[in-house]
mmCIF file of C-alpha atoms (C1' of nucleotides) in Angstrom:
data_model
loop_
_atom_site.group_PDB
_atom_site.id
_atom_site.type_symbol
_atom_site.label_atom_id
_atom_site.label_comp_id
_atom_site.label_asym_id
_atom_site.label_seq_id
_atom_site.Cartn_x
_atom_site.Cartn_y
_atom_site.Cartn_z
ATOM 1 C CA MET A 1 0.000 0.000 0.000
ATOM 2 C CA ARG A 2 1.892 3.037 -1.269
ATOM 3 C CA ASP A 3 0.650 6.478 -2.250
ATOM 4 C CA THR A 4 1.480 8.422 -5.385
ATOM 5 C CA ALA A 5 4.857 9.485 -4.034
ATOM 6 C CA ASP A 6 5.660 5.783 -3.595
ATOM 7 C CA ARG A 7 5.725 6.363 0.118
ATOM 8 C CA LEU A 8 4.843 3.626 2.581
ATOM 9 C CA VAL A 9 1.463 4.167 4.167
ATOM 10 C CA ILE A 10 1.464 2.619 7.590
ATOM 11 C CA THR A 11 -1.919 1.389 8.723
ATOM 12 C CA ALA A 12 -3.169 0.217 12.086
ATOM 13 C CA GLU A 13 -2.853 -3.285 10.696
ATOM 14 C CA HIS A 14 0.857 -2.842 10.037
ATOM 15 C CA ARG A 15 1.313 -1.624 13.575
ATOM 16 C CA GLU A 16 -0.676 -4.513 14.953
ATOM 17 C CA ILE A 17 1.478 -7.047 13.132
ATOM 18 C CA LEU A 18 4.640 -5.265 14.188
ATOM 19 C CA GLY A 19 3.495 -5.302 17.796
ATOM 20 C CA GLN A 20 2.933 -9.032 17.709
ATOM 21 C CA VAL A 21 6.083 -9.950 15.875
ATOM 22 C CA LEU A 22 8.689 -7.449 16.981
ATOM 23 C CA ASP A 23 7.963 -7.186 20.666
ATOM 24 C CA LYS A 24 10.348 -7.578 23.564
ATOM 25 C CA TRP A 25 10.669 -11.361 23.474
ATOM 26 C CA SER A 26 9.529 -12.354 19.984
ATOM 27 C CA VAL A 27 12.781 -11.245 18.413
ATOM 28 C CA LEU A 28 14.799 -13.361 20.822
ATOM 29 C CA VAL A 29 12.587 -16.399 20.321
ATOM 30 C CA LEU A 30 12.840 -16.017 16.558
ATOM 31 C CA GLU A 31 16.615 -15.811 16.637
ATOM 32 C CA GLU A 32 16.803 -18.966 18.735
ATOM 33 C CA LEU A 33 14.353 -20.948 16.648
ATOM 34 C CA CYS A 34 16.039 -19.941 13.409
ATOM 35 C CA GLU A 35 19.062 -21.835 14.704
ATOM 36 C CA CYS A 36 17.212 -25.048 15.486
ATOM 37 C CA PRO A 37 14.007 -26.321 17.080
ATOM 38 C CA ARG A 38 13.837 -25.835 20.833
ATOM 39 C CA ARG A 39 11.906 -27.186 23.786
ATOM 40 C CA PHE A 40 9.941 -24.917 26.089
ATOM 41 C CA ASN A 41 12.310 -24.999 29.035
ATOM 42 C CA GLU A 42 15.264 -24.879 26.710
ATOM 43 C CA LEU A 43 14.052 -21.498 25.506
ATOM 44 C CA ARG A 44 13.599 -20.420 29.111
ATOM 45 C CA ARG A 45 17.217 -21.184 29.849
ATOM 46 C CA LEU A 46 18.372 -19.270 26.782
ATOM 47 C CA ILE A 47 16.185 -16.216 27.308
ATOM 48 C CA PRO A 48 15.566 -14.281 30.529
ATOM 49 C CA VAL A 49 11.798 -14.519 30.243
ATOM 50 C CA THR A 50 9.165 -15.765 32.672
ATOM 51 C CA GLN A 51 7.042 -18.823 31.937
ATOM 52 C CA LYS A 52 3.960 -16.707 31.531
ATOM 53 C CA SER A 53 5.478 -14.326 29.017
ATOM 54 C CA LEU A 54 7.186 -17.095 27.071
ATOM 55 C CA THR A 55 3.898 -18.965 26.783
ATOM 56 C CA ALA A 56 2.139 -15.822 25.590
ATOM 57 C CA THR A 57 4.891 -15.039 23.088
ATOM 58 C CA LEU A 58 4.908 -18.558 21.645
ATOM 59 C CA ARG A 59 1.111 -18.572 21.354
ATOM 60 C CA ARG A 60 1.075 -15.289 19.487
ATOM 61 C CA LEU A 61 3.812 -16.397 17.117
ATOM 62 C CA GLU A 62 2.088 -19.721 16.612
ATOM 63 C CA ARG A 63 -1.241 -18.044 15.918
ATOM 64 C CA SER A 64 0.310 -15.865 13.229
ATOM 65 C CA GLY A 65 2.023 -18.837 11.616
ATOM 66 C CA ILE A 66 5.545 -17.766 12.560
ATOM 67 C CA VAL A 67 6.362 -20.791 14.691
ATOM 68 C CA GLN A 68 4.938 -24.268 14.907
ATOM 69 C CA ARG A 69 4.223 -26.226 18.071
ATOM 70 C CA VAL A 70 5.059 -29.902 17.731
ATOM 71 C CA VAL A 71 4.337 -32.563 20.347
ATOM 72 C CA VAL A 72 7.307 -34.885 20.113
ATOM 73 C CA SER A 73 6.331 -37.527 22.651
ATOM 74 C CA ASP A 74 4.165 -38.257 25.676
ATOM 75 C CA ARG A 75 5.090 -39.527 29.080
ATOM 76 C CA PRO A 76 6.884 -37.337 29.874
ATOM 77 C CA VAL A 77 5.395 -34.687 27.629
ATOM 78 C CA ALA A 78 7.861 -33.207 25.175
ATOM 79 C CA VAL A 79 7.018 -30.246 22.997
ATOM 80 C CA GLU A 80 9.188 -28.671 20.390
ATOM 81 C CA TYR A 81 8.850 -25.268 18.775
ATOM 82 C CA ARG A 82 9.999 -24.828 15.193
ATOM 83 C CA ILE A 83 10.290 -21.893 12.875
ATOM 84 C CA THR A 84 7.924 -22.059 9.874
ATOM 85 C CA PRO A 85 8.717 -21.046 6.276
ATOM 86 C CA LEU A 86 6.797 -17.838 6.941
ATOM 87 C CA GLY A 87 8.853 -17.271 10.064
ATOM 88 C CA LYS A 88 12.066 -17.713 8.109
ATOM 89 C CA THR A 89 11.166 -14.845 5.808
ATOM 90 C CA LEU A 90 11.255 -12.613 8.872
ATOM 91 C CA ARG A 91 14.846 -13.339 9.671
ATOM 92 C CA ASP A 92 16.565 -11.080 7.158
ATOM 93 C CA PRO A 93 14.598 -7.917 7.939
ATOM 94 C CA VAL A 94 14.895 -8.520 11.681
ATOM 95 C CA ASP A 95 18.613 -9.140 11.379
ATOM 96 C CA ALA A 96 18.917 -5.888 9.453
ATOM 97 C CA ILE A 97 17.391 -4.040 12.377
ATOM 98 C CA LEU A 98 19.590 -5.820 14.884
ATOM 99 C CA ARG A 99 22.665 -5.071 12.829
ATOM 100 C CA TRP A 100 21.629 -1.423 12.820
ATOM 101 C CA THR A 101 21.477 -1.309 16.630
ATOM 102 C CA GLU A 102 24.897 -2.911 16.703
ATOM 103 C CA GLU A 103 26.489 -0.581 14.176
ATOM 104 C CA HIS A 104 25.094 2.603 15.662
ATOM 105 C CA ARG A 105 25.181 1.760 19.343
ATOM 106 C CA HIS A 106 28.060 4.111 20.030
ATOM 107 C CA ASP A 107 26.564 6.985 18.057
ATOM 108 C CA ILE A 108 23.437 6.591 20.123
ATOM 109 C CA GLU A 109 25.323 6.472 23.394
ATOM 110 C CA GLN A 110 27.213 9.621 22.496
ATOM 111 C CA ALA A 111 24.056 11.413 21.459
ATOM 112 C CA ARG A 112 22.419 10.482 24.750
ATOM 113 C CA ALA A 113 25.392 11.630 26.790
ATOM 114 C CA ARG A 114 25.335 14.978 25.000
ATOM 115 C CA PHE A 115 21.577 15.307 25.431
ATOM 116 C CA ASP A 116 21.668 14.455 29.120
ATOM 117 C CA GLU A 117 24.482 16.939 29.672
ATOM 118 C CA ASP A 118 22.803 19.764 27.777
ATOM 119 C CA THR A 119 19.390 19.182 29.244
ATOM 120 C CA PRO A 120 18.913 20.691 32.686
ATOM 121 C CA GLY A 121 17.043 18.488 35.108
ATOM 122 C CA MET B 1 28.766 -8.906 18.710
ATOM 123 C CA ARG B 2 28.591 -12.343 17.112
ATOM 124 C CA ASP B 3 29.631 -15.679 18.504
ATOM 125 C CA THR B 4 31.723 -18.340 16.812
ATOM 126 C CA ALA B 5 28.769 -19.542 14.745
ATOM 127 C CA ASP B 6 28.469 -15.980 13.410
ATOM 128 C CA ARG B 7 25.142 -15.757 15.157
ATOM 129 C CA LEU B 8 23.798 -12.470 16.447
ATOM 130 C CA VAL B 9 23.934 -12.244 20.204
ATOM 131 C CA ILE B 10 21.174 -10.002 21.409
ATOM 132 C CA THR B 11 21.949 -8.136 24.594
ATOM 133 C CA ALA B 12 19.762 -6.145 26.920
ATOM 134 C CA GLU B 13 21.271 -3.086 25.278
ATOM 135 C CA HIS B 14 20.048 -4.146 21.851
ATOM 136 C CA ARG B 15 16.579 -4.617 23.274
ATOM 137 C CA GLU B 16 16.691 -1.260 24.987
ATOM 138 C CA ILE B 17 17.595 0.506 21.747
ATOM 139 C CA LEU B 18 14.954 -1.409 19.827
ATOM 140 C CA GLY B 19 12.346 -0.449 22.398
ATOM 141 C CA GLN B 20 13.185 3.221 22.066
ATOM 142 C CA VAL B 21 13.428 3.320 18.323
ATOM 143 C CA LEU B 22 10.883 0.820 17.060
ATOM 144 C CA ASP B 23 7.965 1.460 19.354
ATOM 145 C CA LYS B 24 4.361 2.119 18.454
ATOM 146 C CA TRP B 25 4.779 5.722 17.290
ATOM 147 C CA SER B 26 8.495 6.090 16.540
ATOM 148 C CA VAL B 27 8.188 4.284 13.231
ATOM 149 C CA LEU B 28 5.420 6.603 12.086
ATOM 150 C CA VAL B 29 7.313 9.706 13.164
ATOM 151 C CA LEU B 30 10.421 8.489 11.386
ATOM 152 C CA GLU B 31 8.553 7.833 8.164
ATOM 153 C CA GLU B 32 7.067 11.323 8.248
ATOM 154 C CA LEU B 33 10.314 13.101 9.075
ATOM 155 C CA CYS B 34 12.196 11.214 6.385
ATOM 156 C CA GLU B 35 9.910 12.966 3.927
ATOM 157 C CA CYS B 36 10.529 16.474 5.205
ATOM 158 C CA PRO B 37 10.821 18.458 8.454
ATOM 159 C CA ARG B 38 7.549 18.790 10.341
ATOM 160 C CA ARG B 39 6.054 20.983 13.030
ATOM 161 C CA PHE B 40 4.687 19.498 16.239
ATOM 162 C CA ASN B 41 0.999 19.947 15.447
ATOM 163 C CA GLU B 42 1.626 18.964 11.867
ATOM 164 C CA LEU B 43 2.792 15.583 13.098
ATOM 165 C CA ARG B 44 -0.286 15.360 15.305
ATOM 166 C CA ARG B 45 -2.532 15.824 12.303
ATOM 167 C CA LEU B 46 -0.660 13.168 10.341
ATOM 168 C CA ILE B 47 -0.494 10.589 13.123
ATOM 169 C CA PRO B 48 -3.271 9.466 15.477
ATOM 170 C CA VAL B 49 -1.203 10.071 18.607
ATOM 171 C CA THR B 50 -1.908 12.083 21.734
ATOM 172 C CA GLN B 51 0.138 15.164 22.635
ATOM 173 C CA LYS B 52 1.673 13.396 25.570
ATOM 174 C CA SER B 53 2.812 10.378 23.601
ATOM 175 C CA LEU B 54 4.093 12.450 20.697
ATOM 176 C CA THR B 55 6.114 14.615 23.058
ATOM 177 C CA ALA B 56 7.561 11.533 24.727
ATOM 178 C CA THR B 57 8.354 9.902 21.388
ATOM 179 C CA LEU B 58 10.076 12.999 20.011
ATOM 180 C CA ARG B 59 12.094 13.443 23.193
ATOM 181 C CA ARG B 60 13.322 9.865 23.106
ATOM 182 C CA LEU B 61 14.253 10.091 19.444
ATOM 183 C CA GLU B 62 15.928 13.420 20.031
ATOM 184 C CA ARG B 63 17.879 12.073 22.980
ATOM 185 C CA SER B 64 19.208 9.190 20.899
ATOM 186 C CA GLY B 65 20.196 11.511 18.071
ATOM 187 C CA ILE B 66 17.598 10.224 15.640
ATOM 188 C CA VAL B 67 15.750 13.505 15.222
ATOM 189 C CA GLN B 68 16.692 17.108 15.843
ATOM 190 C CA ARG B 69 14.497 19.756 17.465
ATOM 191 C CA VAL B 70 14.887 23.175 15.857
ATOM 192 C CA VAL B 71 13.279 26.364 17.129
ATOM 193 C CA VAL B 72 12.372 28.240 13.965
ATOM 194 C CA SER B 73 10.950 31.431 15.446
ATOM 195 C CA ASP B 74 9.421 32.947 18.567
ATOM 196 C CA ARG B 75 6.140 34.741 19.024
ATOM 197 C CA PRO B 76 4.352 32.629 18.185
ATOM 198 C CA VAL B 77 6.698 29.767 19.023
ATOM 199 C CA ALA B 78 7.502 27.594 16.037
ATOM 200 C CA VAL B 79 9.421 24.340 16.382
ATOM 201 C CA GLU B 80 10.486 22.021 13.640
ATOM 202 C CA TYR B 81 11.616 18.419 13.922
ATOM 203 C CA ARG B 82 14.124 17.079 11.417
ATOM 204 C CA ILE B 83 15.625 13.708 10.766
ATOM 205 C CA THR B 84 19.374 13.508 11.473
ATOM 206 C CA PRO B 85 21.988 11.655 9.395
ATOM 207 C CA LEU B 86 21.888 8.921 12.054
ATOM 208 C CA GLY B 87 18.126 8.813 11.745
ATOM 209 C CA LYS B 88 18.346 8.405 7.989
ATOM 210 C CA THR B 89 20.389 5.228 8.380
ATOM 211 C CA LEU B 90 17.381 3.722 10.121
ATOM 212 C CA ARG B 91 15.080 4.138 7.186
ATOM 213 C CA ASP B 92 16.143 1.176 5.066
ATOM 214 C CA PRO B 93 15.977 -1.454 7.809
ATOM 215 C CA VAL B 94 12.665 -0.101 9.063
ATOM 216 C CA ASP B 95 11.239 -0.047 5.560
ATOM 217 C CA ALA B 96 12.350 -3.652 5.148
ATOM 218 C CA ILE B 97 10.287 -4.616 8.167
ATOM 219 C CA LEU B 98 7.285 -2.644 6.979
ATOM 220 C CA ARG B 99 7.517 -4.217 3.552
ATOM 221 C CA TRP B 100 7.561 -7.610 5.235
ATOM 222 C CA THR B 101 4.309 -6.889 7.078
ATOM 223 C CA GLU B 102 2.830 -5.779 3.780
ATOM 224 C CA GLU B 103 3.953 -8.790 1.787
ATOM 225 C CA HIS B 104 2.933 -11.358 4.372
ATOM 226 C CA ARG B 105 -0.215 -9.777 5.704
ATOM 227 C CA HIS B 106 -2.475 -12.278 4.019
ATOM 228 C CA ASP B 107 -0.410 -15.297 5.075
ATOM 229 C CA ILE B 108 -0.676 -14.063 8.638
ATOM 230 C CA GLU B 109 -4.417 -13.498 8.400
ATOM 231 C CA GLN B 110 -4.917 -16.991 7.032
ATOM 232 C CA ALA B 111 -2.738 -18.529 9.727
ATOM 233 C CA ARG B 112 -4.721 -16.716 12.392
ATOM 234 C CA ALA B 113 -8.037 -17.793 10.928
ATOM 235 C CA ARG B 114 -6.883 -21.405 10.925
ATOM 236 C CA PHE B 115 -5.521 -21.142 14.449
ATOM 237 C CA ASP B 116 -8.687 -19.557 15.814
ATOM 238 C CA GLU B 117 -10.793 -22.213 14.131
ATOM 239 C CA ASP B 118 -8.702 -25.142 15.352
ATOM 240 C CA THR B 119 -8.303 -23.836 18.863
ATOM 241 C CA PRO B 120 -11.285 -24.536 21.076
ATOM 242 C CA GLY B 121 -12.213 -21.680 23.358
ATOM 243 C "C1'" DC C 1 1.639 27.227 19.018
ATOM 244 C "C1'" DC C 2 4.087 24.022 21.832
ATOM 245 C "C1'" DG C 3 4.176 21.952 25.158
ATOM 246 C "C1'" DT C 4 3.806 20.404 30.874
ATOM 247 C "C1'" DA C 5 0.999 18.512 34.821
ATOM 248 C "C1'" DT C 6 -2.235 15.468 36.619
ATOM 249 C "C1'" DC C 7 -5.377 11.788 37.008
ATOM 250 C "C1'" DC C 8 -7.001 7.388 35.895
ATOM 251 C "C1'" DA C 9 -7.848 2.868 33.497
ATOM 252 C "C1'" DG C 10 -6.006 -1.124 31.275
ATOM 253 C "C1'" DA C 11 -2.228 -4.028 29.634
ATOM 254 C "C1'" DG C 12 1.830 -6.440 30.752
ATOM 255 C "C1'" DA C 13 5.306 -8.558 33.911
ATOM 256 C "C1'" DG C 14 6.822 -10.975 38.000
ATOM 257 C "C1'" DA C 15 5.986 -14.212 41.776
ATOM 258 C "C1'" DT C 16 3.741 -18.102 43.351
ATOM 259 C "C1'" DA C 17 1.060 -22.200 43.504
ATOM 260 C "C1'" DC C 18 -0.944 -25.951 41.168
ATOM 261 C "C1'" DT C 19 -2.058 -29.727 37.222
ATOM 262 C "C1'" DG C 20 -1.935 -33.570 33.367
ATOM 263 C "C1'" DC D 1 8.075 -31.439 31.347
ATOM 264 C "C1'" DA D 2 4.981 -28.050 29.861
ATOM 265 C "C1'" DG D 3 2.086 -25.500 30.929
ATOM 266 C "C1'" DT D 4 -2.536 -22.979 33.580
ATOM 267 C "C1'" DA D 5 -4.435 -19.957 37.284
ATOM 268 C "C1'" DT D 6 -4.248 -16.015 40.272
ATOM 269 C "C1'" DC D 7 -2.728 -12.043 42.439
ATOM 270 C "C1'" DT D 8 -0.178 -7.975 42.615
ATOM 271 C "C1'" DC D 9 2.236 -4.240 40.829
ATOM 272 C "C1'" DT D 10 4.219 -1.295 37.655
ATOM 273 C "C1'" DC D 11 4.140 1.207 33.635
ATOM 274 C "C1'" DT D 12 2.093 2.849 29.462
ATOM 275 C "C1'" DG D 13 -1.139 5.631 27.412
ATOM 276 C "C1'" DG D 14 -5.497 8.287 26.845
ATOM 277 C "C1'" DA D 15 -8.191 12.258 28.487
ATOM 278 C "C1'" DT D 16 -8.202 16.601 30.374
ATOM 279 C "C1'" DA D 17 -6.695 20.961 32.065
ATOM 280 C "C1'" DC D 18 -3.391 24.442 32.341
ATOM 281 C "C1'" DG D 19 1.038 27.424 31.150
ATOM 282 C "C1'" DG D 20 5.045 30.004 28.486
#
DNA sequence: CCGTATCCAGAGAGATACTG
DNA sequence: CAGTATCTCTCTGGATACGG
């Protein structure tokens, strides 16, 4: 959806999708699952997230078709989460953002130091 | 910061920067300011955001060196917000994400419809 | 015009306890 | 092991009113 100036028009729907997919923990979960499938508690060990939030994150990603929940065996229950083909298409753009934060971290720190110094209070 | 497998290692700092720069309104403000400098109330007309949230968003972006606040004249006060060179480097990666939401919107909708149908409750 | 100050409601996050 | 169920608490964010 672009206007005559070929400019991106951001709708509420775009924002909604972004909120679901690029939130605090989703990015971390995606990065992990792009490496290989992971179990629930395995993800918990890798990411400093509570059970509740991890469950919510996985459900949202599963609902949107980004990850897949696979029951591997019963007794004891084993569940594995895998990235889907749709989820894989997210990796490059997300990595681009992450690389940006990496490359410009110091610029940002310097800007903040300047701002905090200049700004009274 | 990559490990031996050349895998991105996401730190709390990455997440902090992402949270400041890719939040609900920042993306919209960035898109607008990449077009041309804008006044405060001009941005309000273009974006469905409250005064409070717009002020907060602009301050955060200004603090991190992404946008610049320029007082154009007094009496009546006129203030202009401009994208900085650092801010411009954000445009491509952010556009990549937005394009992703655009291209995969329908896949996501379908996945959600399936999920909601299959999931009792 | 460009904000700041204040209040208030709702979402999200942590801690904890419990279940198939 | 892989969750669900509460409860509490903070924090965001909208609405509103006021100020330089």
